mmCIF file of C-alpha atoms in Angstrom:
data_model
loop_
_atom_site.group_PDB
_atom_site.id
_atom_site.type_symbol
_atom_site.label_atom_id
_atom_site.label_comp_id
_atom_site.label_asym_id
_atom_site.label_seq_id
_atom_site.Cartn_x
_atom_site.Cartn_y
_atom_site.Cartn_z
ATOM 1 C CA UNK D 1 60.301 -133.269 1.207
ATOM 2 C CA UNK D 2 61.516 -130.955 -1.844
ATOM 3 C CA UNK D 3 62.433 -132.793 -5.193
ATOM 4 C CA UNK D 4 65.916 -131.122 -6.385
ATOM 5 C CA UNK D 5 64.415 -130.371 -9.930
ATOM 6 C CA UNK D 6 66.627 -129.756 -13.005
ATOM 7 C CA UNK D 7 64.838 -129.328 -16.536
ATOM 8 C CA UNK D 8 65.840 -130.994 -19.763
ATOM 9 C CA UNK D 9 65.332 -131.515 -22.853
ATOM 10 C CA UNK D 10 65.396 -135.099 -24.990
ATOM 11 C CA UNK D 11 66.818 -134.692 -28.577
ATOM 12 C CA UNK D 12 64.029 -136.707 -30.444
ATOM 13 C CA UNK D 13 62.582 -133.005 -31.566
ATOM 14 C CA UNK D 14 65.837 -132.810 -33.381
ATOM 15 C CA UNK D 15 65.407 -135.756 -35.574
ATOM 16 C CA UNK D 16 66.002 -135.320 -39.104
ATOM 17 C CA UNK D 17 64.763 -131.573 -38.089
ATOM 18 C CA UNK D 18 68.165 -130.285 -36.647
ATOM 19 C CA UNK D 19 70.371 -132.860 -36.819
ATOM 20 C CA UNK D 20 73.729 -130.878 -37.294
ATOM 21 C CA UNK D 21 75.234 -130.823 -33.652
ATOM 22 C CA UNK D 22 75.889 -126.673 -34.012
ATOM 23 C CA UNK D 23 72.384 -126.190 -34.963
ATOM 24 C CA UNK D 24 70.938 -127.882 -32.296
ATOM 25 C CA UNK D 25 73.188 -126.862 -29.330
ATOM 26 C CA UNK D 26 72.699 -123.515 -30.415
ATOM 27 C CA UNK D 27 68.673 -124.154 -29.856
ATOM 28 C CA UNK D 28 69.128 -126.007 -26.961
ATOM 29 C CA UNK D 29 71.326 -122.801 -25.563
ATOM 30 C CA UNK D 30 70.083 -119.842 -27.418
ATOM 31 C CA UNK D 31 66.472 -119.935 -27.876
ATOM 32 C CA UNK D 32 65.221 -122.283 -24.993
ATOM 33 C CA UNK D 33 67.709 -121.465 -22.646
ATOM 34 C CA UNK D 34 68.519 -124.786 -21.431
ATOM 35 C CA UNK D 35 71.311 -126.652 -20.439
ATOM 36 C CA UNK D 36 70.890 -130.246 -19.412
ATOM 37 C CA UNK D 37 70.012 -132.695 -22.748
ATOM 38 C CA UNK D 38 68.936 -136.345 -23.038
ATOM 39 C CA UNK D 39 71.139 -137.501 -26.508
ATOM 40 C CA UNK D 40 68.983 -139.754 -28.447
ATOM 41 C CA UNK D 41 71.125 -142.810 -30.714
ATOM 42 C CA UNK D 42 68.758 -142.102 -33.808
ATOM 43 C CA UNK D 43 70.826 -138.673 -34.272
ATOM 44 C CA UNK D 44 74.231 -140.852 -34.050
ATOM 45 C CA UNK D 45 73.238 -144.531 -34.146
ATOM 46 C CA UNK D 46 75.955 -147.105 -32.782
ATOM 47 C CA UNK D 47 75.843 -149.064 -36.091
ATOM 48 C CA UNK D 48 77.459 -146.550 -38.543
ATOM 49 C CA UNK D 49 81.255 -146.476 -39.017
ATOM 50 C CA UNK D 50 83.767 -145.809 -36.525
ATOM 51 C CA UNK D 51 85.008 -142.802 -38.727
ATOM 52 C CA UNK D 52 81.699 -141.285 -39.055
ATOM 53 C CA UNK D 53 81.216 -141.731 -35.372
ATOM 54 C CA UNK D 54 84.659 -140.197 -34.235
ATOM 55 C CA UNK D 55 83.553 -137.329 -36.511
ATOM 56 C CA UNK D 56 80.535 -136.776 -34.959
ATOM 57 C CA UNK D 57 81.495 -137.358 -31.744
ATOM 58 C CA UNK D 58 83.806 -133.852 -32.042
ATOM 59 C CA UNK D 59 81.342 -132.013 -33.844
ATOM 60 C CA UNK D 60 79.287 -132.620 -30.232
ATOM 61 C CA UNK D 61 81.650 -132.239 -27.998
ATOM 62 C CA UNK D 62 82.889 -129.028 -29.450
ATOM 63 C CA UNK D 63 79.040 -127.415 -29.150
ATOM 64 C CA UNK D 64 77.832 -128.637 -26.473
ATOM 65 C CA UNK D 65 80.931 -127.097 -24.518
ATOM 66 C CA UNK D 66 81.066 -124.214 -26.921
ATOM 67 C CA UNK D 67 77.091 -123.350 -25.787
ATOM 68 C CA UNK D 68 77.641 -124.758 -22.479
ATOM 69 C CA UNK D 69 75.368 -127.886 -22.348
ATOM 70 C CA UNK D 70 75.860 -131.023 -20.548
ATOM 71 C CA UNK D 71 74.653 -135.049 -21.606
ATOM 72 C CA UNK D 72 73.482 -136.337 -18.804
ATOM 73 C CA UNK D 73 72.115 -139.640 -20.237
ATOM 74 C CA UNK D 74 70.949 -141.209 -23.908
ATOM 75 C CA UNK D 75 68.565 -142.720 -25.309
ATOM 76 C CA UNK D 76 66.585 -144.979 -27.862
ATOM 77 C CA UNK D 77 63.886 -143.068 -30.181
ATOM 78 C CA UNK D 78 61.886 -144.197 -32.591
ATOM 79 C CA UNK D 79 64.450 -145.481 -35.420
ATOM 80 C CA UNK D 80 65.837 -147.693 -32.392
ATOM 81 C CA UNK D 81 62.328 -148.463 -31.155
ATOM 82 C CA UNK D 82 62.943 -152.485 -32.042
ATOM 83 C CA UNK D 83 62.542 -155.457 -30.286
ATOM 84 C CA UNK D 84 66.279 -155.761 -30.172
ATOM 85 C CA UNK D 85 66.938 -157.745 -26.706
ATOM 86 C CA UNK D 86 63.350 -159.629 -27.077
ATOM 87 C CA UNK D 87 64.149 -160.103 -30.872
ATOM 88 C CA UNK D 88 63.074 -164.111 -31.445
ATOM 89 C CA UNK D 89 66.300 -164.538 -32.887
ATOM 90 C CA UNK D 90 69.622 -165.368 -30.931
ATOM 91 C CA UNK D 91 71.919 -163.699 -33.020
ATOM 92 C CA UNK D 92 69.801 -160.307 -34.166
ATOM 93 C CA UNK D 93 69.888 -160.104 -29.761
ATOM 94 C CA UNK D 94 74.003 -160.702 -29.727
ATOM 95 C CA UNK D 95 73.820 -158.068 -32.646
ATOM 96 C CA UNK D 96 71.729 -155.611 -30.481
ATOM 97 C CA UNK D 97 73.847 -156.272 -27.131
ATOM 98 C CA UNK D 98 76.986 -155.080 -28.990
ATOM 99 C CA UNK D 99 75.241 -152.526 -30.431
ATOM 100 C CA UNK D 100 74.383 -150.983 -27.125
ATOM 101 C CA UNK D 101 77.719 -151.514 -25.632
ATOM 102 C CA UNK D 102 79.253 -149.197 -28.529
ATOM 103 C CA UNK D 103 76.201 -147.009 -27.552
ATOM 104 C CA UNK D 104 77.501 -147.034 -24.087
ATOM 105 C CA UNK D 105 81.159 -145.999 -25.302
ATOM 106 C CA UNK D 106 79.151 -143.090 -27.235
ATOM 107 C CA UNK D 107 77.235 -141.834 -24.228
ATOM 108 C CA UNK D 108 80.080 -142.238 -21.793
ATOM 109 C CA UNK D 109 82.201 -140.127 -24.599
ATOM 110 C CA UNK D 110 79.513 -137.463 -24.724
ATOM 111 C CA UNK D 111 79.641 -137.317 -20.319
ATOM 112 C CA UNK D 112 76.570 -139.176 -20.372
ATOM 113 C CA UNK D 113 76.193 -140.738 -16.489
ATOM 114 C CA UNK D 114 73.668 -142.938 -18.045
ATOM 115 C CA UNK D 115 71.923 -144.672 -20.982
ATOM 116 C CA UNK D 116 68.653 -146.608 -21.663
ATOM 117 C CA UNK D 117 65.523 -147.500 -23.987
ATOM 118 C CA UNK D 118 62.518 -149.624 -23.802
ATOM 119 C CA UNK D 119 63.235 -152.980 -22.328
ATOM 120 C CA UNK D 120 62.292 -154.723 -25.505
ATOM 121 C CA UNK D 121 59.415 -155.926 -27.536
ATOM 122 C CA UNK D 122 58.049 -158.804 -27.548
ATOM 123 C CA UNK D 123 56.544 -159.905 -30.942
ATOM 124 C CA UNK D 124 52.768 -161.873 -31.215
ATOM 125 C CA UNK D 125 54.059 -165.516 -31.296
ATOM 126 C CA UNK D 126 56.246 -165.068 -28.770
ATOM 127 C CA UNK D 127 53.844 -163.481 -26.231
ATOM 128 C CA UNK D 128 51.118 -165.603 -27.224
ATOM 129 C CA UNK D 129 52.689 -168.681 -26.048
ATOM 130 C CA UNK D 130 53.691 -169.088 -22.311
ATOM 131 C CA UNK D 131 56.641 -170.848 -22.317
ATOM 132 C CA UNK D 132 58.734 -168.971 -25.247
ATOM 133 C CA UNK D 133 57.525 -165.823 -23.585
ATOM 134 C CA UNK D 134 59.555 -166.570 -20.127
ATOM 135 C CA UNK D 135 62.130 -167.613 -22.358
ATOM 136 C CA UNK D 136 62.461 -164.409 -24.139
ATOM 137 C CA UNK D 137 61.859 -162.383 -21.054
ATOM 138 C CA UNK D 138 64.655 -164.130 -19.305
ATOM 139 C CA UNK D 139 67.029 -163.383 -22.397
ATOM 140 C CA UNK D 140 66.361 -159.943 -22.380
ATOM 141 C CA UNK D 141 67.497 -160.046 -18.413
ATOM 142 C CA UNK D 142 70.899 -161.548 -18.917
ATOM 143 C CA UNK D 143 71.103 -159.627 -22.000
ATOM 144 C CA UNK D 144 70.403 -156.129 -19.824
ATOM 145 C CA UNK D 145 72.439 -157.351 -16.552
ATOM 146 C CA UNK D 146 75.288 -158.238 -19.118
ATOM 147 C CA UNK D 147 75.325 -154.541 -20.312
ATOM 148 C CA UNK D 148 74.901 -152.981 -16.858
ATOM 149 C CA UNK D 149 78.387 -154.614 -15.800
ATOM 150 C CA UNK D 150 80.180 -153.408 -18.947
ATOM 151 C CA UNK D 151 78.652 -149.966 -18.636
ATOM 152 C CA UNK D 152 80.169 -149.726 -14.949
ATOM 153 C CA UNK D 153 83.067 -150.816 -16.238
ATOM 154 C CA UNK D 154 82.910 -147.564 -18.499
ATOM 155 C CA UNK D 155 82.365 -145.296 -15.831
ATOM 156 C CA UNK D 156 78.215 -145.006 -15.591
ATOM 157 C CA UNK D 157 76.116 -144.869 -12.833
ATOM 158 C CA UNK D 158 73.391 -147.084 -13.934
ATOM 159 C CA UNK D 159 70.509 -147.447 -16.457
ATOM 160 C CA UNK D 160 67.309 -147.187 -17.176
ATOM 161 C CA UNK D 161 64.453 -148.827 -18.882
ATOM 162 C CA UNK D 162 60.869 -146.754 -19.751
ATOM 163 C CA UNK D 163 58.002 -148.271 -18.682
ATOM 164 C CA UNK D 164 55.335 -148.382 -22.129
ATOM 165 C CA UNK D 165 52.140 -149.157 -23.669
ATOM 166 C CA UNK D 166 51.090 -152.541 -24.167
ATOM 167 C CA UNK D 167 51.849 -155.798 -22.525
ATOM 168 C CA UNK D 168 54.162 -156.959 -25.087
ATOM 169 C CA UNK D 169 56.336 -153.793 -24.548
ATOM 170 C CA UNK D 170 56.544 -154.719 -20.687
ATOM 171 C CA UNK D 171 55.805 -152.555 -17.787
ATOM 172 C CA UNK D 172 52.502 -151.378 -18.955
ATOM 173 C CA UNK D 173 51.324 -151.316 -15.176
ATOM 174 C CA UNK D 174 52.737 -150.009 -11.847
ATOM 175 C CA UNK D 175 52.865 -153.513 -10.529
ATOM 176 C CA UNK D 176 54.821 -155.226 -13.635
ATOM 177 C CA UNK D 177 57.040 -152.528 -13.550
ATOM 178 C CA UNK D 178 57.978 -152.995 -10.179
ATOM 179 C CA UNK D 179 58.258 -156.789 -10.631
ATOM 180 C CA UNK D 180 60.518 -156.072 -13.983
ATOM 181 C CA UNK D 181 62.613 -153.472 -11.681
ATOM 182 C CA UNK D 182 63.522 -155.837 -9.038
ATOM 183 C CA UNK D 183 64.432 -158.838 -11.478
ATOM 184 C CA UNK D 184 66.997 -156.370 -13.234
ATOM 185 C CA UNK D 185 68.037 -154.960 -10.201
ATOM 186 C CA UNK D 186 69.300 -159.330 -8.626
ATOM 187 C CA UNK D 187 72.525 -159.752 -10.688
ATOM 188 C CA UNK D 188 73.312 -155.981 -11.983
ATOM 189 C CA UNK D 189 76.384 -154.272 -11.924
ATOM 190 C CA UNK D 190 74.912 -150.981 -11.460
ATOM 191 C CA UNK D 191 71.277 -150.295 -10.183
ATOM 192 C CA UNK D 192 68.448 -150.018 -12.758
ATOM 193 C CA UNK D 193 66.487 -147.535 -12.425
ATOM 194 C CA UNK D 194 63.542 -145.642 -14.672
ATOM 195 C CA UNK D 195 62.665 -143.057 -17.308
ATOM 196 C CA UNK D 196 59.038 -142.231 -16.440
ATOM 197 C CA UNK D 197 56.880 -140.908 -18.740
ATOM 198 C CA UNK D 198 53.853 -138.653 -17.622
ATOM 199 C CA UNK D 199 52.023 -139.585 -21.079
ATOM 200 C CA UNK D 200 52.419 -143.403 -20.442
ATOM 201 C CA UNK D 201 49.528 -144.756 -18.299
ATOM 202 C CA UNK D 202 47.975 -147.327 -20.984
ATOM 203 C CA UNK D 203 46.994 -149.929 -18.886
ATOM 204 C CA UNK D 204 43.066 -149.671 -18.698
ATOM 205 C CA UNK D 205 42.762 -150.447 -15.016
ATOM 206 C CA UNK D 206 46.320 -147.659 -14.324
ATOM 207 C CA UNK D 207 45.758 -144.375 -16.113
ATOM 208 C CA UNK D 208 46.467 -141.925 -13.185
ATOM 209 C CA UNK D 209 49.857 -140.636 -14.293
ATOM 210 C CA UNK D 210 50.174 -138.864 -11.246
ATOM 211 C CA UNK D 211 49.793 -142.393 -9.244
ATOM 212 C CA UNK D 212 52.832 -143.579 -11.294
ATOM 213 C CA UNK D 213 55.203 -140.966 -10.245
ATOM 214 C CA UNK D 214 53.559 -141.225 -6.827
ATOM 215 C CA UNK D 215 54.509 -144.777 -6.772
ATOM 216 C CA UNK D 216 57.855 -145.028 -9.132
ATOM 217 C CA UNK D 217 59.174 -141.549 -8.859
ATOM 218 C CA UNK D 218 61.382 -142.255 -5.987
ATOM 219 C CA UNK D 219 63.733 -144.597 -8.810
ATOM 220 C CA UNK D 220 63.007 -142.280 -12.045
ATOM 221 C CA UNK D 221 65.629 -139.906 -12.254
ATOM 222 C CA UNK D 222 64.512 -138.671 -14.913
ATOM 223 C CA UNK D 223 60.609 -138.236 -15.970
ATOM 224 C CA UNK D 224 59.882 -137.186 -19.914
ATOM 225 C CA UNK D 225 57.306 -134.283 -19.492
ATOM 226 C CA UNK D 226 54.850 -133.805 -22.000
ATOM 227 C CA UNK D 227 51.080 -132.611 -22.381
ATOM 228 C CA UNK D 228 48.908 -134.928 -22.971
ATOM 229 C CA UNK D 229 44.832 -135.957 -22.638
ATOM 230 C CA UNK D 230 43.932 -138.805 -20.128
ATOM 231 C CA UNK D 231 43.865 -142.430 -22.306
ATOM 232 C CA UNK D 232 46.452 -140.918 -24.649
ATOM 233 C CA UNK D 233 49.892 -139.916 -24.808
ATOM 234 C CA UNK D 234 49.847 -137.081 -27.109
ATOM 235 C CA UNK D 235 53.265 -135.613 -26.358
ATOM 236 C CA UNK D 236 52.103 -132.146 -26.965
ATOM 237 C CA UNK D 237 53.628 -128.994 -26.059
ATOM 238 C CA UNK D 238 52.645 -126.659 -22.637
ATOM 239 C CA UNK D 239 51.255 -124.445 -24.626
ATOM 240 C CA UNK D 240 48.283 -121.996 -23.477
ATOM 241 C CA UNK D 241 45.939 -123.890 -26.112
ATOM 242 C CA UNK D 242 46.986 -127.472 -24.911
ATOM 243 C CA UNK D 243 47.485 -126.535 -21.513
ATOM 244 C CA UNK D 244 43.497 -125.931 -21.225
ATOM 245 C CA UNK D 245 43.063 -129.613 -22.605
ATOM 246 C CA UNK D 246 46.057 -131.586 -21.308
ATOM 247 C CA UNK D 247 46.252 -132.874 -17.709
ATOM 248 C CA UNK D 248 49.711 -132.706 -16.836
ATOM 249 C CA UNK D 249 50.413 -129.445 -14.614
ATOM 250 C CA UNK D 250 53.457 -128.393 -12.534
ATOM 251 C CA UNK D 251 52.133 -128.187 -9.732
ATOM 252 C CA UNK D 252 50.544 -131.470 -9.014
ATOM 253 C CA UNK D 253 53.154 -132.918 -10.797
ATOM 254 C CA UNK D 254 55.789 -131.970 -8.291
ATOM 255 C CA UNK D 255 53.768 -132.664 -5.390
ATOM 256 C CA UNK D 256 53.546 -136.236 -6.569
ATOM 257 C CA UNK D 257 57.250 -136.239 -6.992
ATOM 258 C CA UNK D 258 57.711 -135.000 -3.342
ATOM 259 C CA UNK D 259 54.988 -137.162 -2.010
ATOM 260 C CA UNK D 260 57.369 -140.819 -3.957
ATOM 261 C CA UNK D 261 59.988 -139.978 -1.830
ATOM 262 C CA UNK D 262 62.464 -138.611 -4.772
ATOM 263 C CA UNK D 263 65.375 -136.847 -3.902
ATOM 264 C CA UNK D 264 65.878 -135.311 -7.427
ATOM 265 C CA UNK D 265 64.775 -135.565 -10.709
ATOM 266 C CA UNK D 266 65.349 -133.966 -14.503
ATOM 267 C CA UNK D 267 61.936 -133.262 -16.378
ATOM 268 C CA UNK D 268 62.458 -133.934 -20.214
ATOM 269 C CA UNK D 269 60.495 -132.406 -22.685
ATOM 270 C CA UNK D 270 59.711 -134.737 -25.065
ATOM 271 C CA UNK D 271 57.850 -133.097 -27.199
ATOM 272 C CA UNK D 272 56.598 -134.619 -31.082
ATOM 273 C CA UNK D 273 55.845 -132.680 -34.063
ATOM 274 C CA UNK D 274 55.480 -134.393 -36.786
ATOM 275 C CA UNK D 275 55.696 -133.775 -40.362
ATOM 276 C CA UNK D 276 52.441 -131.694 -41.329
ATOM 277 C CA UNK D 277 51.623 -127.910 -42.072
ATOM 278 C CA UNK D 278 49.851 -127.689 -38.974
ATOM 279 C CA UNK D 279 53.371 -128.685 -36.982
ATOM 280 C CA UNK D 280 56.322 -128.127 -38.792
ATOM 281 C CA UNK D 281 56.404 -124.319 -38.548
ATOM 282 C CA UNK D 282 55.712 -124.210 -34.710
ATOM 283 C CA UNK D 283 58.702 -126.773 -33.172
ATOM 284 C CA UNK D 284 60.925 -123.393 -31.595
ATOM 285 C CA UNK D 285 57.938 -121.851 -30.917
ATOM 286 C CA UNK D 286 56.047 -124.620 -28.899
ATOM 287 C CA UNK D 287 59.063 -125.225 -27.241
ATOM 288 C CA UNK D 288 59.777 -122.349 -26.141
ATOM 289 C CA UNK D 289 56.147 -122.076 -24.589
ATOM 290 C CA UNK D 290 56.645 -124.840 -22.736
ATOM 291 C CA UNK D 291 60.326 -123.817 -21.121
ATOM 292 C CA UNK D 292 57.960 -120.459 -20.286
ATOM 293 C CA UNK D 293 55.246 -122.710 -18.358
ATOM 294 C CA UNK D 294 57.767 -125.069 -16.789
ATOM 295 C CA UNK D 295 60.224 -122.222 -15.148
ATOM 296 C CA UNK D 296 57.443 -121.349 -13.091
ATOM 297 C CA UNK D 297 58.509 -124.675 -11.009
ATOM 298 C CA UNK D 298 62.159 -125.243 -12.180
ATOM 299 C CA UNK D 299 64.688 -123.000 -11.565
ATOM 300 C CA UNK D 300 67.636 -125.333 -13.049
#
């Protein structure tokens, strides 16, 4: 079965790097030649002022028509990488509910079809005891199956969680994730569905990434691409140089896409650099490199 493949990029290489919307839908368009983007909230969070927002809001929508892109979904980054709907506190997860709601406005404003994050983060007392655990877990549900009926309500098609690292993250194996999938997926007013990512294997006993998209791909949309060492999740670039080290190629990538059952899918670079001389100097670059490798198998 053939994947319908589209290629993408997330706007987490952006932060605090390019954040002015011309100057990064004019790299987006211009230099890597792409046209579908994943809008991350750390370059417009949901909890600054309506004005600034509104303002913002045009700035985007004027580039990315003016260089021909299209938002097809948002998400959290690492400013927004909180505990927010597993927060211990009932009121800082209210807080965080409304705050993605507005985020949903933002997306849907932007032509987003869809928006998502981590599913939350539990902190040490509340994982380390049984019973406050469930009960956090279970907030975090009605919390999420709240949101997915007022995002249909906007106009989306459904949402997405990202499977992570640890157990206090959730979905840190193929099972869990499954398990976490399906107890979304009872009382939501759109489906839930996932943002695979091809450096996130942690569990000890689950690191084949290519098993995970073998198993989950068939309900990831969209899959953040990145090279990366087994045991790690480096997020490097496809370059030549990390290419030789990294095991994440097209290739088998795509045939474990085909063999999930997946119907189509948008690969997201999500690439890091962070601040250092070693870094800073090669974000185009890198990324360019990568668009080069990835064309070979994605046309879109």
């Amino acid at each position: 079965m053939s994947v319908d493949l589209k290629l993408g990029i997330n706007l987490g290489f952006a932060v605090n790097k390019y954040v002015e919307p011309h100057v990064w839908a004019r790299i987006v368009a211009e230099e890597l030649g792409l046209t579908y983007v994943q809008f991350v909230a750390d370059l417009l969070n949901a909890f600054l002022p309506e004005a600034v927002i509104q303002r913002q809001l045009e700035q985007i929508q004027e580039n990315t028509a003016k260089y021909g892109l299209q938002i097809t979904s948002t998400f959290t980054s690492s400013f927004t990488r909180v505990n927010h709907f597993m927060h211990p506190d009932e009121d800082t997860r209210r807080t965080w509910l409304d705050w993605f709601k507005r985020f949903v406005d933002i997306s849907v404003a932007m032509g987003a079809k869809s928006t998502g994050s981590h599913f939350g983060i539990l902190t040490f007392a509340d994982y380390d005891n049984p019973a406050r655990r469930e009960l956090i877990i279970s907030e975090a549900l009605k919390h999420w199956q709240e949101l997915s009926w007022y995002a249909k309500d906007k106009g989306m098609e459904y949402l997405t969680f990202e499977p992570m690292s640890i157990p206090r993250e959730m979905a840190n194996t193929v099972e869990d994730t499954k398990e976490l999938l399906g107890r979304l997926n009872e009382n939501a007013g759109i489906p839930f569905k996932l943002v695979l990512d091809v450096g996130h294997a942690p569990h000890p006993n689950d690191r084949d990434p290519y098993r995970w998209v073998r198993e989950l791909g068939s309900v990831s949309p969209i899959v953040h691409i990145q090279q990366t060492e087994m045991n790690h999740s480096r997020h490097w670039p496809f370059t030549e140089e990390y290419n030789a080290l990294g095991i994440i190629h097209g290739e088998r990538l795509i045939e474990a896409l085909e063999a999930s059952g997946a119907t189509e899918a948008e690969l997201v670079f999500e690439l890091s650099h962070r601040e250092a001389w070693s870094t800073e100097f090669r974000i185009i670059e890198d990324h360019k490199a990568s668009v080069d490798y990835w064309r070979q198998f994605v046309q879109k």
